Short mmCIF file of C-alpha atoms (C1' of nucleotides) in Angstrom, two decimals:
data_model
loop_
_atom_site.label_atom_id
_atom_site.label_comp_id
_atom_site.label_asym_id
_atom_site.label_seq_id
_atom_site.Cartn_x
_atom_site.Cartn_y
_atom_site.Cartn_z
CA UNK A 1 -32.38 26.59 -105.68
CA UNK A 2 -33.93 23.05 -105.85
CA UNK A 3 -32.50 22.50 -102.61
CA UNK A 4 -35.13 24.59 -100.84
CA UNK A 5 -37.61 21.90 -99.27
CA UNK A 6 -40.69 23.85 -100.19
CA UNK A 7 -39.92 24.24 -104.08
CA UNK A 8 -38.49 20.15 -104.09
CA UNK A 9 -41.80 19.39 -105.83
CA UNK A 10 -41.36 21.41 -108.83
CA UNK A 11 -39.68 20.01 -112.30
CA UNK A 12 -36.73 21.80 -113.86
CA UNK A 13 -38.90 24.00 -116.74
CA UNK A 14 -41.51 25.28 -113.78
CA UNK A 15 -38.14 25.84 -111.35
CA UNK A 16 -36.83 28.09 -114.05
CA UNK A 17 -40.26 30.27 -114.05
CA UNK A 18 -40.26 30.04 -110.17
CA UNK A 19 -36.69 31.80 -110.39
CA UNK A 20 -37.81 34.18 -112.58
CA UNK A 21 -40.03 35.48 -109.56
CA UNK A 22 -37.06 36.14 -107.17
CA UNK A 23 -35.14 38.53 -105.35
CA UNK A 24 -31.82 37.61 -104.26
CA UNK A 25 -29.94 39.57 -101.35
CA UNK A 26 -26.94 39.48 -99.09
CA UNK A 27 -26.46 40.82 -95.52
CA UNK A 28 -23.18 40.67 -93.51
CA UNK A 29 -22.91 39.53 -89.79
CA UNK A 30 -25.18 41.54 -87.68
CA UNK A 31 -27.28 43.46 -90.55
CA UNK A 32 -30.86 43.90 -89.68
CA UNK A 33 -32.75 42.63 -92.21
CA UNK A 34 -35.95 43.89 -91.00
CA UNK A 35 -36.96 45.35 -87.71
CA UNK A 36 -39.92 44.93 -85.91
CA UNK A 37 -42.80 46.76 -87.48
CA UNK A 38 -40.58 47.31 -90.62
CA UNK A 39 -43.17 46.96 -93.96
CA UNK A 40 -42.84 43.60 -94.94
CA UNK A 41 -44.52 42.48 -98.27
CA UNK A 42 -42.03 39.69 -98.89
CA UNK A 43 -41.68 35.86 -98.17
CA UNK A 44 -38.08 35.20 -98.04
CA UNK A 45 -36.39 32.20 -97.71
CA UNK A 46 -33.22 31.80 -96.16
CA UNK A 47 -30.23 30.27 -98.66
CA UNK A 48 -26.86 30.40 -96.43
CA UNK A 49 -26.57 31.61 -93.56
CA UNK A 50 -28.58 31.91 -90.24
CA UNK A 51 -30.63 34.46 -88.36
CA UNK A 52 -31.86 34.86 -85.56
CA UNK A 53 -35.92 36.74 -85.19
CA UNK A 54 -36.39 38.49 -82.02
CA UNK A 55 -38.59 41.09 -79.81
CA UNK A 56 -37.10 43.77 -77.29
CA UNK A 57 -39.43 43.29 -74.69
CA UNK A 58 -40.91 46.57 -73.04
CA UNK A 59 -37.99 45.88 -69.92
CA UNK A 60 -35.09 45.49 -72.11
CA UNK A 61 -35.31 41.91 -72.46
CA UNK A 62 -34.24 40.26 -75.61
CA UNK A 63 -36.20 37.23 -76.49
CA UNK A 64 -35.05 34.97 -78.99
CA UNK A 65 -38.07 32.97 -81.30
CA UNK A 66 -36.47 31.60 -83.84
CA UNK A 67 -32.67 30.65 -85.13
CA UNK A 68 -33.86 30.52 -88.92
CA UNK A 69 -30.88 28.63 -91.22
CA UNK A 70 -30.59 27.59 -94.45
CA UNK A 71 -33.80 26.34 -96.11
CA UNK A 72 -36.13 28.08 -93.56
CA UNK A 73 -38.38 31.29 -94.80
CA UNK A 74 -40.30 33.96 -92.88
CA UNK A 75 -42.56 36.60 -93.85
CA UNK A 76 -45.37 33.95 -94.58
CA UNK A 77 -47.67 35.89 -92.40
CA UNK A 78 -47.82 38.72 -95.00
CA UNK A 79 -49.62 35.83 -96.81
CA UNK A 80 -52.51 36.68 -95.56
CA UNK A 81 -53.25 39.78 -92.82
CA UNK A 82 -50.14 41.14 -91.64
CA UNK A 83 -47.64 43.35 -93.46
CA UNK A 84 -44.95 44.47 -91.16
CA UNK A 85 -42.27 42.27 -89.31
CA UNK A 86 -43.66 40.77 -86.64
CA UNK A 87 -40.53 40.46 -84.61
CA UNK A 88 -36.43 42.24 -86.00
CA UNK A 89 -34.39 39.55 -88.19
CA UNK A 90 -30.87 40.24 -87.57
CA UNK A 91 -28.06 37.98 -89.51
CA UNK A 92 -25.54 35.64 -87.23
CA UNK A 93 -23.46 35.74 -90.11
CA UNK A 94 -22.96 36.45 -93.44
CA UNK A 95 -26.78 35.47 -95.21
CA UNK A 96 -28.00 34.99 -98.21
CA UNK A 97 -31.26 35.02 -98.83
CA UNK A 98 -34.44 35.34 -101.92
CA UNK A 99 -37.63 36.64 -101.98
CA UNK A 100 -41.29 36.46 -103.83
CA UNK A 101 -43.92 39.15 -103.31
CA UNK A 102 -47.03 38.29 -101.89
CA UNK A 103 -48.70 38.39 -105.08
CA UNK A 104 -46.29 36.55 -106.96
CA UNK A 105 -46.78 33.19 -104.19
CA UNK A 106 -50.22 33.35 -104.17
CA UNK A 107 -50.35 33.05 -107.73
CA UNK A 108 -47.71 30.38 -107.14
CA UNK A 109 -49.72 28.51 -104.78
CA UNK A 110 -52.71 29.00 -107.02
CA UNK A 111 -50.98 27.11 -110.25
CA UNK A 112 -48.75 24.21 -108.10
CA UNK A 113 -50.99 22.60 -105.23
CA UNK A 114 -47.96 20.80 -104.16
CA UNK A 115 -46.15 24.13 -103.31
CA UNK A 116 -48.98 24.62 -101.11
CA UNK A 117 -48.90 21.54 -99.41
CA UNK A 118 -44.74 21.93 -98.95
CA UNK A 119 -45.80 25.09 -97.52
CA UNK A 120 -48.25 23.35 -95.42
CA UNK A 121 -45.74 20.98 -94.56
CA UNK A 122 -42.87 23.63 -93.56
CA UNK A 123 -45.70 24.98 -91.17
CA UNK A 124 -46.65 22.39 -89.46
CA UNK A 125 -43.33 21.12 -88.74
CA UNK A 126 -42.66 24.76 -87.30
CA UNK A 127 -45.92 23.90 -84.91
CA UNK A 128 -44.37 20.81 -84.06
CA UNK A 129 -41.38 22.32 -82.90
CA UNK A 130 -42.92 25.47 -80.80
CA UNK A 131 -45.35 22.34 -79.29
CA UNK A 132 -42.31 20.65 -78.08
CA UNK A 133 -40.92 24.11 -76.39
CA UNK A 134 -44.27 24.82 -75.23
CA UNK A 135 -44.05 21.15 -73.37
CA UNK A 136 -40.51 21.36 -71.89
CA UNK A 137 -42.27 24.50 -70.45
CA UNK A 138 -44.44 23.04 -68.54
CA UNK A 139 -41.68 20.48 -67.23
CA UNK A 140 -40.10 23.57 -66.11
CA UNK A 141 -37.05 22.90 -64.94
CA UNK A 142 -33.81 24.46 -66.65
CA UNK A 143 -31.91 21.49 -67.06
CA UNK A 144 -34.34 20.08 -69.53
CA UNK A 145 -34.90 23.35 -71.09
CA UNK A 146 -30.95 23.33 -72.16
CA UNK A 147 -30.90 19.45 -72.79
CA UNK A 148 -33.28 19.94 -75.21
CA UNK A 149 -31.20 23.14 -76.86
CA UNK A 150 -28.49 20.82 -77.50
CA UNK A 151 -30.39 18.58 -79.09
CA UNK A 152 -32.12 20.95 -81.46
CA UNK A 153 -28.46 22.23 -82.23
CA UNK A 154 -27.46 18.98 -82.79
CA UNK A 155 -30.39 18.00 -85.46
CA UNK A 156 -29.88 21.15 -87.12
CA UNK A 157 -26.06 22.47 -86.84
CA UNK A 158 -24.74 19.57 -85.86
CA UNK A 159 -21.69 17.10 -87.72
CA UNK A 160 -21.05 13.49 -86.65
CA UNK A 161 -17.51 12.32 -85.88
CA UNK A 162 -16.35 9.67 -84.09
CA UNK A 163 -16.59 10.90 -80.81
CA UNK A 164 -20.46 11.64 -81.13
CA UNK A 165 -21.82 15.25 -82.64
CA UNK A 166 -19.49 18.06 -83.17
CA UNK A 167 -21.78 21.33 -83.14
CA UNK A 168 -20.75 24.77 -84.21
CA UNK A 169 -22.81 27.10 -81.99
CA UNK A 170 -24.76 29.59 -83.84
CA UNK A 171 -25.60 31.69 -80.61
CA UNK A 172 -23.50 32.93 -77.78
CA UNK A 173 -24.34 32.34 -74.03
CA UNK A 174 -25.83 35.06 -74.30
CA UNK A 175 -28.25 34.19 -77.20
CA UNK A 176 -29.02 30.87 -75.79
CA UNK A 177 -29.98 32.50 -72.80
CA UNK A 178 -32.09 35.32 -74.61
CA UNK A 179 -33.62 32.40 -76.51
CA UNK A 180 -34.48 30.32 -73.68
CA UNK A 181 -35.65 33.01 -71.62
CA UNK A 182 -33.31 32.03 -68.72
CA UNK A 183 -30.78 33.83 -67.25
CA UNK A 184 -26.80 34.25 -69.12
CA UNK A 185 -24.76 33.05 -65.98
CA UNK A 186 -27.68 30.11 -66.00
CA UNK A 187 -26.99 28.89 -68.89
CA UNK A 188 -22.81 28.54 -68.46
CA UNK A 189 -24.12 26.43 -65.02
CA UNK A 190 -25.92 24.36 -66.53
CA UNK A 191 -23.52 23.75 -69.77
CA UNK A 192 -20.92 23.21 -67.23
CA UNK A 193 -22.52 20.79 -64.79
CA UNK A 194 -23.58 18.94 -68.06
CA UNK A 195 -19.44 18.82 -69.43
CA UNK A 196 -18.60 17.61 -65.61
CA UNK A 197 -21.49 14.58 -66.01
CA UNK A 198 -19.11 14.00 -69.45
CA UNK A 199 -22.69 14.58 -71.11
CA UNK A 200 -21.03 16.90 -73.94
CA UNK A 201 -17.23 18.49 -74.01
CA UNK A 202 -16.28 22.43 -74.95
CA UNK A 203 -14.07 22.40 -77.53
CA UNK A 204 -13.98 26.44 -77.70
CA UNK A 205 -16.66 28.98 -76.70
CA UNK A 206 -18.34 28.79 -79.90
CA UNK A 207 -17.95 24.68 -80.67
CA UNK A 208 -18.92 21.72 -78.29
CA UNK A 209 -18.99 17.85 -78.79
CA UNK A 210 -22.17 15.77 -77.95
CA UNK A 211 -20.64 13.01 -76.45
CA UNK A 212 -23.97 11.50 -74.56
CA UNK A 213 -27.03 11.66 -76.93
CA UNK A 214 -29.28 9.54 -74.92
CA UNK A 215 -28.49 11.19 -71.50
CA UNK A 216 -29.82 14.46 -73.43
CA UNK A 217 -33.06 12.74 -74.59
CA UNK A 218 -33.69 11.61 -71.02
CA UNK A 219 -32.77 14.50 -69.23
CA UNK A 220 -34.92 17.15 -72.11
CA UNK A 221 -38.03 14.47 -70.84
CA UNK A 222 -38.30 15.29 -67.51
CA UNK A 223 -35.61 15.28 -65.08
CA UNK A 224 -36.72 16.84 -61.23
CA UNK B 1 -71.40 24.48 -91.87
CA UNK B 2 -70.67 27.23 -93.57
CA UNK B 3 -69.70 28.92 -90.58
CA UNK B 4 -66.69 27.07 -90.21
CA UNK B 5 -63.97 29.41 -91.25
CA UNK B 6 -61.87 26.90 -93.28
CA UNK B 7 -64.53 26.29 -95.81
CA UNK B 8 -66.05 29.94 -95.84
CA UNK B 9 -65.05 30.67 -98.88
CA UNK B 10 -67.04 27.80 -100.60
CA UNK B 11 -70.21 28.60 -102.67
CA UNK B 12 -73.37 26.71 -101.95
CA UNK B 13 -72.90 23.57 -104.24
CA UNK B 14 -69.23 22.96 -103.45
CA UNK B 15 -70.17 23.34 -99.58
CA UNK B 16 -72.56 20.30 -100.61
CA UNK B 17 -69.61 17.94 -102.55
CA UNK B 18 -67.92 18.77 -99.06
CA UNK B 19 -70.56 17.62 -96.70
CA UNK B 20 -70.75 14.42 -98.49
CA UNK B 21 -67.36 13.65 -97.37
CA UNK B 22 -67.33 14.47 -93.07
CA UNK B 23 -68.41 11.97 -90.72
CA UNK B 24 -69.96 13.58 -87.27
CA UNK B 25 -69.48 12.41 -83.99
CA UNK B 26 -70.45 13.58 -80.73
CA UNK B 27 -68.85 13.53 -77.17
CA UNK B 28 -70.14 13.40 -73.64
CA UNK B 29 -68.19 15.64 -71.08
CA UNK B 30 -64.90 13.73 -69.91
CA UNK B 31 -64.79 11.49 -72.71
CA UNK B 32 -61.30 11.36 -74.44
CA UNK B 33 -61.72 11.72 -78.28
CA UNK B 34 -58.44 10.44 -79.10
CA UNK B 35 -55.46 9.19 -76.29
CA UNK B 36 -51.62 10.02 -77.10
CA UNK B 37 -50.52 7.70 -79.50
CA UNK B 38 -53.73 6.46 -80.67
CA UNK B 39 -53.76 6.12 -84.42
CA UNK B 40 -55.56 9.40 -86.06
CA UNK B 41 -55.86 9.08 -89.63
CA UNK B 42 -58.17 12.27 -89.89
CA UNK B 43 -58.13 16.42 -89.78
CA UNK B 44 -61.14 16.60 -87.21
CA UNK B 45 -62.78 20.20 -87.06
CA UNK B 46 -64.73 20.96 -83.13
CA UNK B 47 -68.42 22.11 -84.47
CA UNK B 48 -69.15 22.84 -80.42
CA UNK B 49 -68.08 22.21 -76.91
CA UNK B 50 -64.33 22.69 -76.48
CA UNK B 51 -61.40 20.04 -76.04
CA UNK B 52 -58.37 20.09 -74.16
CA UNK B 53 -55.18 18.72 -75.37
CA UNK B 54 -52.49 17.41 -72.93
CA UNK B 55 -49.65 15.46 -72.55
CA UNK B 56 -48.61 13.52 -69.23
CA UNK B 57 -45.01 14.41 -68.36
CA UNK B 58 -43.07 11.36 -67.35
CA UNK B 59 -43.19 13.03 -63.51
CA UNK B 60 -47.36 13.01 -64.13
CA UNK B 61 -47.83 16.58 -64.62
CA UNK B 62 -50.62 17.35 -66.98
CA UNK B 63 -49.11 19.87 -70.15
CA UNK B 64 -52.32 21.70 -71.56
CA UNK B 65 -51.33 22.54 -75.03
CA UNK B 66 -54.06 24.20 -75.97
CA UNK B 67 -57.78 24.48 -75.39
CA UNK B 68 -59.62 24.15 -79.39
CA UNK B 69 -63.42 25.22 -79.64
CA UNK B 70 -66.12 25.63 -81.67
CA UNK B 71 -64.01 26.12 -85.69
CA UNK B 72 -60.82 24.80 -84.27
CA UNK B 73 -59.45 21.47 -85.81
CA UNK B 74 -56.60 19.60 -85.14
CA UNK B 75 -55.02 16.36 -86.81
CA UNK B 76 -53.54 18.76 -89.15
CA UNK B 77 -50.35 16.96 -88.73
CA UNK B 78 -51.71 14.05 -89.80
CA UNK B 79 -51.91 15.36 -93.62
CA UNK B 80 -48.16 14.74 -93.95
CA UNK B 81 -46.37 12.47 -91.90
CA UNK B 82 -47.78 11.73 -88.61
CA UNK B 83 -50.83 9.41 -87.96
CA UNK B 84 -50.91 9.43 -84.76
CA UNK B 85 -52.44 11.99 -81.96
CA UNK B 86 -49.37 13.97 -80.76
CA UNK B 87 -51.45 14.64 -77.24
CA UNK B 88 -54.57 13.40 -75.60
CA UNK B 89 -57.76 14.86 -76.72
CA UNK B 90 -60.92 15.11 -73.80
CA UNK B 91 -64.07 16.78 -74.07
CA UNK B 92 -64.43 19.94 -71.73
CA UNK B 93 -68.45 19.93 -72.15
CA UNK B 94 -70.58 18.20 -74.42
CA UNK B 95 -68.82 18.20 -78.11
CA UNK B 96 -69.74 17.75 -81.75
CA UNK B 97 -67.15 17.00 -84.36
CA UNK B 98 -66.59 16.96 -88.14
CA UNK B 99 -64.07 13.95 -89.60
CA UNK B 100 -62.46 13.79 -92.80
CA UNK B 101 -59.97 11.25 -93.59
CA UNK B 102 -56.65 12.19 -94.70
CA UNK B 103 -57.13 11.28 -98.15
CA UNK B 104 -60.48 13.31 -99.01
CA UNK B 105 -58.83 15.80 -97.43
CA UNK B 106 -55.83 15.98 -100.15
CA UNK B 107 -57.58 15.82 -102.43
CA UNK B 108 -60.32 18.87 -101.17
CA UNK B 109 -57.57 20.85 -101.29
CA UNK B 110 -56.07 19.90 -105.00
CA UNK B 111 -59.36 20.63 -106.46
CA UNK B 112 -59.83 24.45 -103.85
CA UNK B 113 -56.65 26.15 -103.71
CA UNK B 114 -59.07 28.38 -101.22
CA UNK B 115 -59.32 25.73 -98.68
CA UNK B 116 -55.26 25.56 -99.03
CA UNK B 117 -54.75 29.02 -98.35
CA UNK B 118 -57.77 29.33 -95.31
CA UNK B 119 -55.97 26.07 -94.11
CA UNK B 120 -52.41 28.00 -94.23
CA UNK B 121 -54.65 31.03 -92.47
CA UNK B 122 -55.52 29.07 -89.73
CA UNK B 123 -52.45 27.44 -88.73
CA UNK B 124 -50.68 30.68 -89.12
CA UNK B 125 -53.07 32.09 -86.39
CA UNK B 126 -51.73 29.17 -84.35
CA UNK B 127 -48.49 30.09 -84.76
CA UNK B 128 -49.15 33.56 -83.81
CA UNK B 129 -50.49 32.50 -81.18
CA UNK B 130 -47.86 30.23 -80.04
CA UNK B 131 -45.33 32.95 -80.97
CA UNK B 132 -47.03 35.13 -78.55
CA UNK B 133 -46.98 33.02 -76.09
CA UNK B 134 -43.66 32.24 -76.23
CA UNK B 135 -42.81 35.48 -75.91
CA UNK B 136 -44.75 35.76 -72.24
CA UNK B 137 -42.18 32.99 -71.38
CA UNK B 138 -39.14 35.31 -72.17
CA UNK B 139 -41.11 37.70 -69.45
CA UNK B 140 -41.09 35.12 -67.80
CA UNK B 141 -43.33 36.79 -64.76
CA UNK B 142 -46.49 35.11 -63.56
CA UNK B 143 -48.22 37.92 -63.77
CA UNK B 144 -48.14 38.75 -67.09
CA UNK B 145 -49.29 35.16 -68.15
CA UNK B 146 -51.81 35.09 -66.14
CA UNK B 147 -53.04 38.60 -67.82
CA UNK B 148 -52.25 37.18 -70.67
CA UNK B 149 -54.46 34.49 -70.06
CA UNK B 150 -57.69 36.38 -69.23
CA UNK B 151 -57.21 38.04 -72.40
CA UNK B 152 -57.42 34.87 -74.33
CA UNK B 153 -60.37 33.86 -72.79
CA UNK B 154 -61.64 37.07 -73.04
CA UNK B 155 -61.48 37.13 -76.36
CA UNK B 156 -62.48 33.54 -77.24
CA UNK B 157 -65.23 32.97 -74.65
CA UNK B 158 -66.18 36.35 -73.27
CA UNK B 159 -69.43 38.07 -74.10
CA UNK B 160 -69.63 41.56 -73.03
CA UNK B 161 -72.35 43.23 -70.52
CA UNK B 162 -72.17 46.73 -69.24
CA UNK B 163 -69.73 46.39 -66.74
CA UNK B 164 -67.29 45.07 -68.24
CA UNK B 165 -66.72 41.18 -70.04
CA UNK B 166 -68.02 38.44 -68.92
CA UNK B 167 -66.01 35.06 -69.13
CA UNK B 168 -67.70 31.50 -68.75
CA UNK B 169 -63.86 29.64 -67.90
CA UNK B 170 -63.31 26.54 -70.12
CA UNK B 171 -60.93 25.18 -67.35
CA UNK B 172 -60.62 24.92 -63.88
CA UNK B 173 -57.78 26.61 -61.92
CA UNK B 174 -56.06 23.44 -61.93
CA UNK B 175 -56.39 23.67 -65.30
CA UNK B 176 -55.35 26.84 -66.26
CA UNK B 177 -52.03 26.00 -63.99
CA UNK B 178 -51.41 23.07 -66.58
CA UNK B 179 -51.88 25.07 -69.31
CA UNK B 180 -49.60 27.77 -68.29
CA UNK B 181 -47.55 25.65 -66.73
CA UNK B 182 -47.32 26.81 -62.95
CA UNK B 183 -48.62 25.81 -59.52
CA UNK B 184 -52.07 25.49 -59.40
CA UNK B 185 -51.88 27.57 -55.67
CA UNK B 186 -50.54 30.65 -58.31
CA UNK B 187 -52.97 30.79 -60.10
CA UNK B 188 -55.63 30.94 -57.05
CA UNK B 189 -53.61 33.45 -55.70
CA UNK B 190 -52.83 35.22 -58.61
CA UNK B 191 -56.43 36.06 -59.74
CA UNK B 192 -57.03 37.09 -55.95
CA UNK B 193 -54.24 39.61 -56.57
CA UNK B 194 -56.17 40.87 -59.41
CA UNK B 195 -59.60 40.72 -57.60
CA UNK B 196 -58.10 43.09 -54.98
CA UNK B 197 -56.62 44.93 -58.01
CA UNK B 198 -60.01 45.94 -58.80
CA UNK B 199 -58.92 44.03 -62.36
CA UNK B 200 -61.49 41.46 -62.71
CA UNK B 201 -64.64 40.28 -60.17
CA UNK B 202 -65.30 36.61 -59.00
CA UNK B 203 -69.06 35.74 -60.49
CA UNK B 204 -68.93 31.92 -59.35
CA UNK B 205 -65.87 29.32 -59.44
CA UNK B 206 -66.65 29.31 -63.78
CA UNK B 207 -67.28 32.59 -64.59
CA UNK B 208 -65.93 36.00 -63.59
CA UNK B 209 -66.17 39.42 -64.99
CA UNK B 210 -63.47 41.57 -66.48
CA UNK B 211 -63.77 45.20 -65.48
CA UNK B 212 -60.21 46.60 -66.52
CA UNK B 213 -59.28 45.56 -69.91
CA UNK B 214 -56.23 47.93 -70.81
CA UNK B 215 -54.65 47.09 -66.53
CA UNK B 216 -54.27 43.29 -67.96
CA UNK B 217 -53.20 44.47 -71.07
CA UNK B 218 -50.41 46.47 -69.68
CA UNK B 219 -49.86 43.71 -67.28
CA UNK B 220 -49.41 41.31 -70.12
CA UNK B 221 -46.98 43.90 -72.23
CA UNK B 222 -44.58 43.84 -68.87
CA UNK B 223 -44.38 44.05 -65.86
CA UNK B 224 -41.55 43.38 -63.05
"C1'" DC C 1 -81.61 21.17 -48.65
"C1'" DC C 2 -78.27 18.66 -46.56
"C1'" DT C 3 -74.03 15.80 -46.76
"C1'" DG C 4 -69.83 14.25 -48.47
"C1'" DA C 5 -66.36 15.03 -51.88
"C1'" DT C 6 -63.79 17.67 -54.71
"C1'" DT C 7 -61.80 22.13 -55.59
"C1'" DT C 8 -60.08 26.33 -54.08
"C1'" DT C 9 -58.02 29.56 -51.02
"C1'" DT C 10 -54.72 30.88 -47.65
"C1'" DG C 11 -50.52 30.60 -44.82
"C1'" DA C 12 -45.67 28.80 -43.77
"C1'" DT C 13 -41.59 26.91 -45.55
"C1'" DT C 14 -38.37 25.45 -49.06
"C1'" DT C 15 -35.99 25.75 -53.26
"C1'" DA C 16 -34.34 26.78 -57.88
"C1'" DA C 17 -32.93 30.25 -60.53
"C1'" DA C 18 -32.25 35.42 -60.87
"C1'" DT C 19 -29.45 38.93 -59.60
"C1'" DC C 20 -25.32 41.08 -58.03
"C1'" DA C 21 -20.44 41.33 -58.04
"C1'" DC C 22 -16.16 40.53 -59.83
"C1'" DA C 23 -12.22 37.99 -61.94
"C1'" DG C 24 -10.26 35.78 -65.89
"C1'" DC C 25 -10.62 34.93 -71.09
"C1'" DC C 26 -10.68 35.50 -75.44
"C1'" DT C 27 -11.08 38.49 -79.33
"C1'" DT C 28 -10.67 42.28 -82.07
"C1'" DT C 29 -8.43 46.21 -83.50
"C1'" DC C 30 -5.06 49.50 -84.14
"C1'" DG D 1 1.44 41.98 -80.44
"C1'" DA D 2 -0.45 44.83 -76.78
"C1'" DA D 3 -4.36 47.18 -75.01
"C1'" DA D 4 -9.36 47.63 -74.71
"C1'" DG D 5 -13.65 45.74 -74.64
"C1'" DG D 6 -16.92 42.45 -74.61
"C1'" DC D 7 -17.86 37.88 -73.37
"C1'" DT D 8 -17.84 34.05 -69.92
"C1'" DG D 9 -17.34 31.60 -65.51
"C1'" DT D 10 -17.92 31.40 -60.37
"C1'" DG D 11 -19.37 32.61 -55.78
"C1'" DA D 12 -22.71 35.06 -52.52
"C1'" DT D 13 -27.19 36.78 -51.87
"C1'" DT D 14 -31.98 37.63 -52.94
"C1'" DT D 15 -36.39 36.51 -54.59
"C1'" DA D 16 -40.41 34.55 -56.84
"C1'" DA D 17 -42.81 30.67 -57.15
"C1'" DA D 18 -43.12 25.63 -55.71
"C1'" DT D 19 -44.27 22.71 -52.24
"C1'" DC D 20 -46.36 21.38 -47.98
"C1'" DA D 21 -50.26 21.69 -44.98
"C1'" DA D 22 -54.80 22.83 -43.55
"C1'" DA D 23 -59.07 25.41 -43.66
"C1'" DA D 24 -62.86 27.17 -46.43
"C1'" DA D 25 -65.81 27.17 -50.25
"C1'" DT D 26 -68.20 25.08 -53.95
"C1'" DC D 27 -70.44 21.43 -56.15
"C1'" DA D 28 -73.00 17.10 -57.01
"C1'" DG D 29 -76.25 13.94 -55.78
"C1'" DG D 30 -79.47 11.89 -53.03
#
DNA sequence: CCTGATTTTTGATTTAAATCACAGCCTTTC
DNA sequence: GAAAGGCTGTGATTTAAATCAAAAATCAGG
């Protein structure tokens, strides 16, 4: 439990209270956890496992927002205003997760400042991230847009070995697709013009091997 | 000062203690408040005018990441790790800021749990935002961003008369094509689409009228 | 109020990625 | 372990938006 960032402040005795507070679930692979719109009271923290938060868009369309893993939470809107999902969690694999009420972390937040700030913290890094997709945006090109997948894989799924960074894919083609908002048959293109530039190497449809850090960086700048 | 939504819920005293602490500053049009990179020690809240913040792309695009105005802050980032500006700041218009330094800050929020949570409001709004918007990406149409857009500004800068809403623009079109990330030629042509739509009416290059709300709505939802 | 400069609009052409179509793979399941 | 089904890769074609190129409109300043 004391592994979760946004509790790291707290000392053993107030950890114990804290767990007093929680719900613990499980889901198996492709559960729905909540669907859009679903009543949502809950902040919930994900312990093992990943999922992945998405909208059906009125075409058909499935757009990807986040790949949440362990240590992430969602729900924090229901903080304040809302109280349904805001976009359908649906588990990658098996999850774990636990959950406060609403009432229960305010309280929280009210007695431990520091929780607050983690929570703070946890936000803004999220802002940091969605600036940084918002800015490959604008450099618009696909080629950066998947450079820069990779290397978010990388930071967050990713295992060194000798060779460079062994990554276990948490999405298909598919879901990288849905997540970038490019096209399926794009995104096997790209990933294959980048294994023939010996940038990374397929190991199996669902593992790959950074081999080339750096020509990711420079490519996820700009690139024409 | 009170009107600043981050310390509303401060009662007359406290709002005093605050006061104490902020430093003002004022901008001419153009200026830049703060370039990329340029060491930012403080959470600085926009009291009037608006501010533009961009990044250069290495091929010299211009990335508008977002457009803050009067209650806006940014700098936020700046209360954990970073200390430097993550983007260029420039005054749109004439602007008046609010400072306070990092450490004031902390501590504002030890002693008001309040701020902690309106602070937590307020960047959850920006990633609601932010979620939003990347959503319009997924759909990834023109269209609908543009819509999307005018709604924005029509709900941050448009006042409404009779026919319709009225909208003073913040940005140029060249402007609103960095923000959104296209050619600025779209954009021209575009709102001239949506002119001849019947959607919205030119009143001047800076200001034009929104006469159907729910068509740009709908536009935004979808669209092929 | 006129002039020059910047911004914006409009049209023609090019281009990157979407779409369409299908073949080969790899699972998954019975 | 074989068949069925979903995934994935590849080529051909289409399409939306970028780019290129002027013309028109707007704005700022004298």
């Amino acid at each position: 439990m004391g592994k979760v960032p946004v509790f790291s402040s707290l000392s053993g005795q107030n950890l114990a209270s804290v767990a007093a507070l929680i719900r613990r679930r499980e889901y198996p692979k492709g559960e729905i956890l909540f669907a859009e719109g679903d009543r949502l009271d809950d902040l919930v923290i994900v312990n093992a496992g990943s999922v992945k938060a998405y909208t059906i868009a009125p075409d058909g369309r499935e757009q990807i927002l986040y790949v949440f893993s362990e240590g992430d939470f969602f729900g924090e809107r229901n903080l304040f205003d809302g109280r349904t999902a805001p976009y359908t969690l649906q588990a990658l694999e098996e999850v774990k997760t636990c959950a406060f009420s609403r009432e229960d972390f305010r309280a929280l937040i009210a007695d431990h400042p520091d929780i607050a700030l983690a929570v703070m913290e946890a936000l803004q890094t999220r802002i940091a991230r969605m600036e940084n997709a918002l800015r490959s945006i604008g450099v618009r090109s696909v080629d950066a847009r998947v450079s820069a997948l990779m290397l978010e894989f990388a930071e967050k799924y990713g295992k060194p070995v000798p060779e460079g960074v062994l990554i276990r894919l948490p999405l298909s083609r598919e879901g990288m697709a849905n997540y970038l908002g490019i096209a399926r048959e794009t995104v096997s293109r790209k990933l294959g013009q980048l294994e023939a530039e010996g940038v990374i190497r397929s190991i199996s449809g669902k593992s790959l091997l950074i081999l080339d850090r750096e020509a990711l960086r420079q490519s996820a700048g700009v690139l024409s």
